[in-house]
Amino acid sequence: MKTIRVFPRSSASNNLFTRIYALVRKIPRGRVATYGQIARALGMPRGARTVGWALRACEKNIPWQRVVNAHGKISLRPTAGFQTQRARLRAEGVRFDRSGKINLKKYGWQKI
DNA sequence: GGGCTGACTGACG
DNA sequence: ACGTCAGCCAGCC
């Protein structure tokens, strides 16, 4: 039996979530960031999975589509947002190669 | 406190 | 370049 939380119970973690969301909102249009990159910026060098976990419950007003994995690809997720994410990014001018990968050197946020 | 899960990552073959 | 594997970390039971 799998219980799905849309948001963490503890208010302490809400602060972490808030920081993650705030950072994601700063990603410029037409650019992408990786989970690890965001985690690092928040002082959690190995907390990439936690970032992904947080985005699982993201609200609709944040540009979650601009977060991809370190390989430059869209991560699989329980919900069916794969196509949506790719469409949104393409609408922002982000190009995908044949294998559905993004050139992080070109579209990556800041350094990588 | 112990154990499991996951929108991850870097290393290997 | 692609599939596997072992670490990682916060949250939940």
mmCIF file of C-alpha atoms (C1' of nucleotides) in Angstrom:
data_model
loop_
_atom_site.group_PDB
_atom_site.id
_atom_site.type_symbol
_atom_site.label_atom_id
_atom_site.label_comp_id
_atom_site.label_asym_id
_atom_site.label_seq_id
_atom_site.Cartn_x
_atom_site.Cartn_y
_atom_site.Cartn_z
ATOM 1 C CA MET A 1 0.000 0.000 0.000
ATOM 2 C CA LYS A 2 1.544 3.244 -1.095
ATOM 3 C CA THR A 3 0.572 6.473 0.568
ATOM 4 C CA ILE A 4 1.105 9.587 -1.465
ATOM 5 C CA ARG A 5 1.659 12.876 0.267
ATOM 6 C CA VAL A 6 1.173 16.043 -1.680
ATOM 7 C CA PHE A 7 3.122 17.983 0.894
ATOM 8 C CA PRO A 8 5.282 17.069 3.891
ATOM 9 C CA ARG A 9 3.625 17.112 7.256
ATOM 10 C CA SER A 10 6.442 18.635 9.213
ATOM 11 C CA SER A 11 6.566 22.399 9.030
ATOM 12 C CA ALA A 12 10.333 22.221 9.363
ATOM 13 C CA SER A 13 10.642 20.662 5.958
ATOM 14 C CA ASN A 14 8.278 23.198 4.505
ATOM 15 C CA ASN A 15 11.128 25.618 4.768
ATOM 16 C CA LEU A 16 13.268 23.311 2.684
ATOM 17 C CA PHE A 17 10.515 22.938 0.145
ATOM 18 C CA THR A 18 10.064 26.671 0.041
ATOM 19 C CA ARG A 19 13.752 27.174 -0.639
ATOM 20 C CA ILE A 20 13.700 24.608 -3.406
ATOM 21 C CA TYR A 21 10.690 26.205 -5.032
ATOM 22 C CA ALA A 22 12.175 29.676 -4.721
ATOM 23 C CA LEU A 23 15.286 28.501 -6.507
ATOM 24 C CA VAL A 24 13.374 26.743 -9.245
ATOM 25 C CA ARG A 25 11.443 29.942 -9.896
ATOM 26 C CA LYS A 26 14.736 31.691 -10.572
ATOM 27 C CA ILE A 27 15.573 29.452 -13.497
ATOM 28 C CA PRO A 28 15.317 31.706 -16.551
ATOM 29 C CA ARG A 29 12.923 30.889 -19.332
ATOM 30 C CA GLY A 30 14.516 28.680 -21.949
ATOM 31 C CA ARG A 31 17.056 27.290 -19.469
ATOM 32 C CA VAL A 32 17.154 24.119 -17.414
ATOM 33 C CA ALA A 33 18.755 23.057 -14.127
ATOM 34 C CA THR A 34 19.524 19.631 -12.731
ATOM 35 C CA TYR A 35 18.323 18.159 -9.453
ATOM 36 C CA GLY A 36 21.873 17.905 -8.195
ATOM 37 C CA GLN A 37 22.575 21.487 -9.120
ATOM 38 C CA ILE A 38 19.657 22.732 -7.073
ATOM 39 C CA ALA A 39 20.546 20.475 -4.174
ATOM 40 C CA ARG A 40 24.103 21.770 -4.230
ATOM 41 C CA ALA A 41 22.917 25.368 -4.234
ATOM 42 C CA LEU A 42 20.922 24.627 -1.103
ATOM 43 C CA GLY A 43 23.865 23.105 0.710
ATOM 44 C CA MET A 44 23.006 19.463 0.066
ATOM 45 C CA PRO A 45 25.662 18.186 -2.343
ATOM 46 C CA ARG A 46 24.124 14.721 -2.372
ATOM 47 C CA GLY A 47 20.525 15.667 -1.875
ATOM 48 C CA ALA A 48 19.434 15.442 -5.480
ATOM 49 C CA ARG A 49 16.857 12.796 -4.681
ATOM 50 C CA THR A 50 15.391 15.015 -2.027
ATOM 51 C CA VAL A 51 14.917 17.768 -4.584
ATOM 52 C CA GLY A 52 13.100 15.357 -6.844
ATOM 53 C CA TRP A 53 11.021 14.261 -3.917
ATOM 54 C CA ALA A 54 10.107 17.874 -3.242
ATOM 55 C CA LEU A 55 9.180 18.586 -6.837
ATOM 56 C CA ARG A 56 6.836 15.645 -6.710
ATOM 57 C CA ALA A 57 4.532 17.821 -4.681
ATOM 58 C CA CYS A 58 5.250 21.075 -6.443
ATOM 59 C CA GLU A 59 2.571 23.637 -6.950
ATOM 60 C CA LYS A 60 1.391 24.660 -10.353
ATOM 61 C CA ASN A 61 2.860 28.143 -10.292
ATOM 62 C CA ILE A 62 6.475 27.049 -10.387
ATOM 63 C CA PRO A 63 8.370 26.185 -13.591
ATOM 64 C CA TRP A 64 8.999 22.574 -12.627
ATOM 65 C CA GLN A 65 9.468 21.711 -16.263
ATOM 66 C CA ARG A 66 12.899 23.348 -16.175
ATOM 67 C CA VAL A 67 14.331 20.703 -13.862
ATOM 68 C CA VAL A 68 15.895 17.646 -15.508
ATOM 69 C CA ASN A 69 18.403 15.032 -14.427
ATOM 70 C CA ALA A 70 22.178 15.259 -14.753
ATOM 71 C CA HIS A 71 22.114 13.455 -18.078
ATOM 72 C CA GLY A 72 20.022 16.248 -19.547
ATOM 73 C CA LYS A 73 16.976 14.045 -19.830
ATOM 74 C CA ILE A 74 13.506 14.239 -18.366
ATOM 75 C CA SER A 75 13.184 11.906 -15.416
ATOM 76 C CA LEU A 76 10.466 9.307 -15.279
ATOM 77 C CA ARG A 77 7.867 9.933 -12.654
ATOM 78 C CA PRO A 78 4.761 8.305 -11.227
ATOM 79 C CA THR A 79 2.539 10.916 -12.793
ATOM 80 C CA ALA A 80 2.260 11.188 -16.560
ATOM 81 C CA GLY A 81 3.941 14.520 -17.001
ATOM 82 C CA PHE A 82 6.719 13.425 -19.310
ATOM 83 C CA GLN A 83 5.087 14.661 -22.497
ATOM 84 C CA THR A 84 3.903 17.839 -20.824
ATOM 85 C CA GLN A 85 7.377 18.700 -19.659
ATOM 86 C CA ARG A 86 8.934 18.122 -23.048
ATOM 87 C CA ALA A 87 6.271 20.200 -24.765
ATOM 88 C CA ARG A 88 6.702 23.090 -22.367
ATOM 89 C CA LEU A 89 10.444 23.140 -22.760
ATOM 90 C CA ARG A 90 10.242 23.023 -26.515
ATOM 91 C CA ALA A 91 7.817 25.951 -26.327
ATOM 92 C CA GLU A 92 10.534 27.872 -24.477
ATOM 93 C CA GLY A 93 13.029 27.139 -27.205
ATOM 94 C CA VAL A 94 14.877 24.247 -25.588
ATOM 95 C CA ARG A 95 16.074 21.733 -28.156
ATOM 96 C CA PHE A 96 16.150 17.980 -27.699
ATOM 97 C CA ASP A 97 18.411 15.663 -29.634
ATOM 98 C CA ARG A 98 17.374 12.382 -31.211
ATOM 99 C CA SER A 99 17.545 10.498 -27.925
ATOM 100 C CA GLY A 100 15.466 13.116 -26.124
ATOM 101 C CA LYS A 101 18.449 14.676 -24.421
ATOM 102 C CA ILE A 102 19.098 18.358 -23.729
ATOM 103 C CA ASN A 103 22.489 19.957 -24.309
ATOM 104 C CA LEU A 104 23.261 21.189 -20.813
ATOM 105 C CA LYS A 105 26.291 23.097 -22.021
ATOM 106 C CA LYS A 106 23.973 25.278 -23.992
ATOM 107 C CA TYR A 107 20.721 25.299 -22.041
ATOM 108 C CA GLY A 108 22.031 24.585 -18.542
ATOM 109 C CA TRP A 109 21.438 27.203 -15.911
ATOM 110 C CA GLN A 110 24.682 28.973 -14.994
ATOM 111 C CA LYS A 111 27.655 26.652 -14.795
ATOM 112 C CA ILE A 112 27.507 22.923 -14.810
ATOM 113 C "C1'" DG B 1 15.201 3.933 16.381
ATOM 114 C "C1'" DG B 2 15.026 0.650 12.218
ATOM 115 C "C1'" DG B 3 13.817 -0.012 7.536
ATOM 116 C "C1'" DC B 4 11.847 1.298 2.979
ATOM 117 C "C1'" DT B 5 10.991 4.513 -0.854
ATOM 118 C "C1'" DG B 6 12.164 7.660 -4.622
ATOM 119 C "C1'" DA B 7 10.874 13.145 -10.631
ATOM 120 C "C1'" DC B 8 19.038 11.361 -8.433
ATOM 121 C "C1'" DT B 9 24.145 10.641 -9.425
ATOM 122 C "C1'" DG B 10 28.576 8.998 -10.682
ATOM 123 C "C1'" DA B 11 31.154 4.945 -11.795
ATOM 124 C "C1'" DC B 12 31.572 0.475 -14.466
ATOM 125 C "C1'" DG B 13 31.221 -2.906 -17.969
ATOM 126 C "C1'" DA C 1 26.144 5.298 -25.838
ATOM 127 C "C1'" DC C 2 23.121 2.319 -22.820
ATOM 128 C "C1'" DG C 3 21.908 -0.824 -18.763
ATOM 129 C "C1'" DT C 4 23.301 -1.862 -13.878
ATOM 130 C "C1'" DC C 5 24.737 -0.843 -9.239
ATOM 131 C "C1'" DA C 6 25.818 1.004 -5.037
ATOM 132 C "C1'" DG C 7 25.708 5.366 -2.334
ATOM 133 C "C1'" DC C 8 22.755 9.440 -0.609
ATOM 134 C "C1'" DC C 9 19.263 12.068 1.942
ATOM 135 C "C1'" DA C 10 14.611 13.487 3.882
ATOM 136 C "C1'" DG C 11 10.268 11.719 4.971
ATOM 137 C "C1'" DC C 12 7.098 8.301 6.435
ATOM 138 C "C1'" DC C 13 5.423 4.026 8.926
#
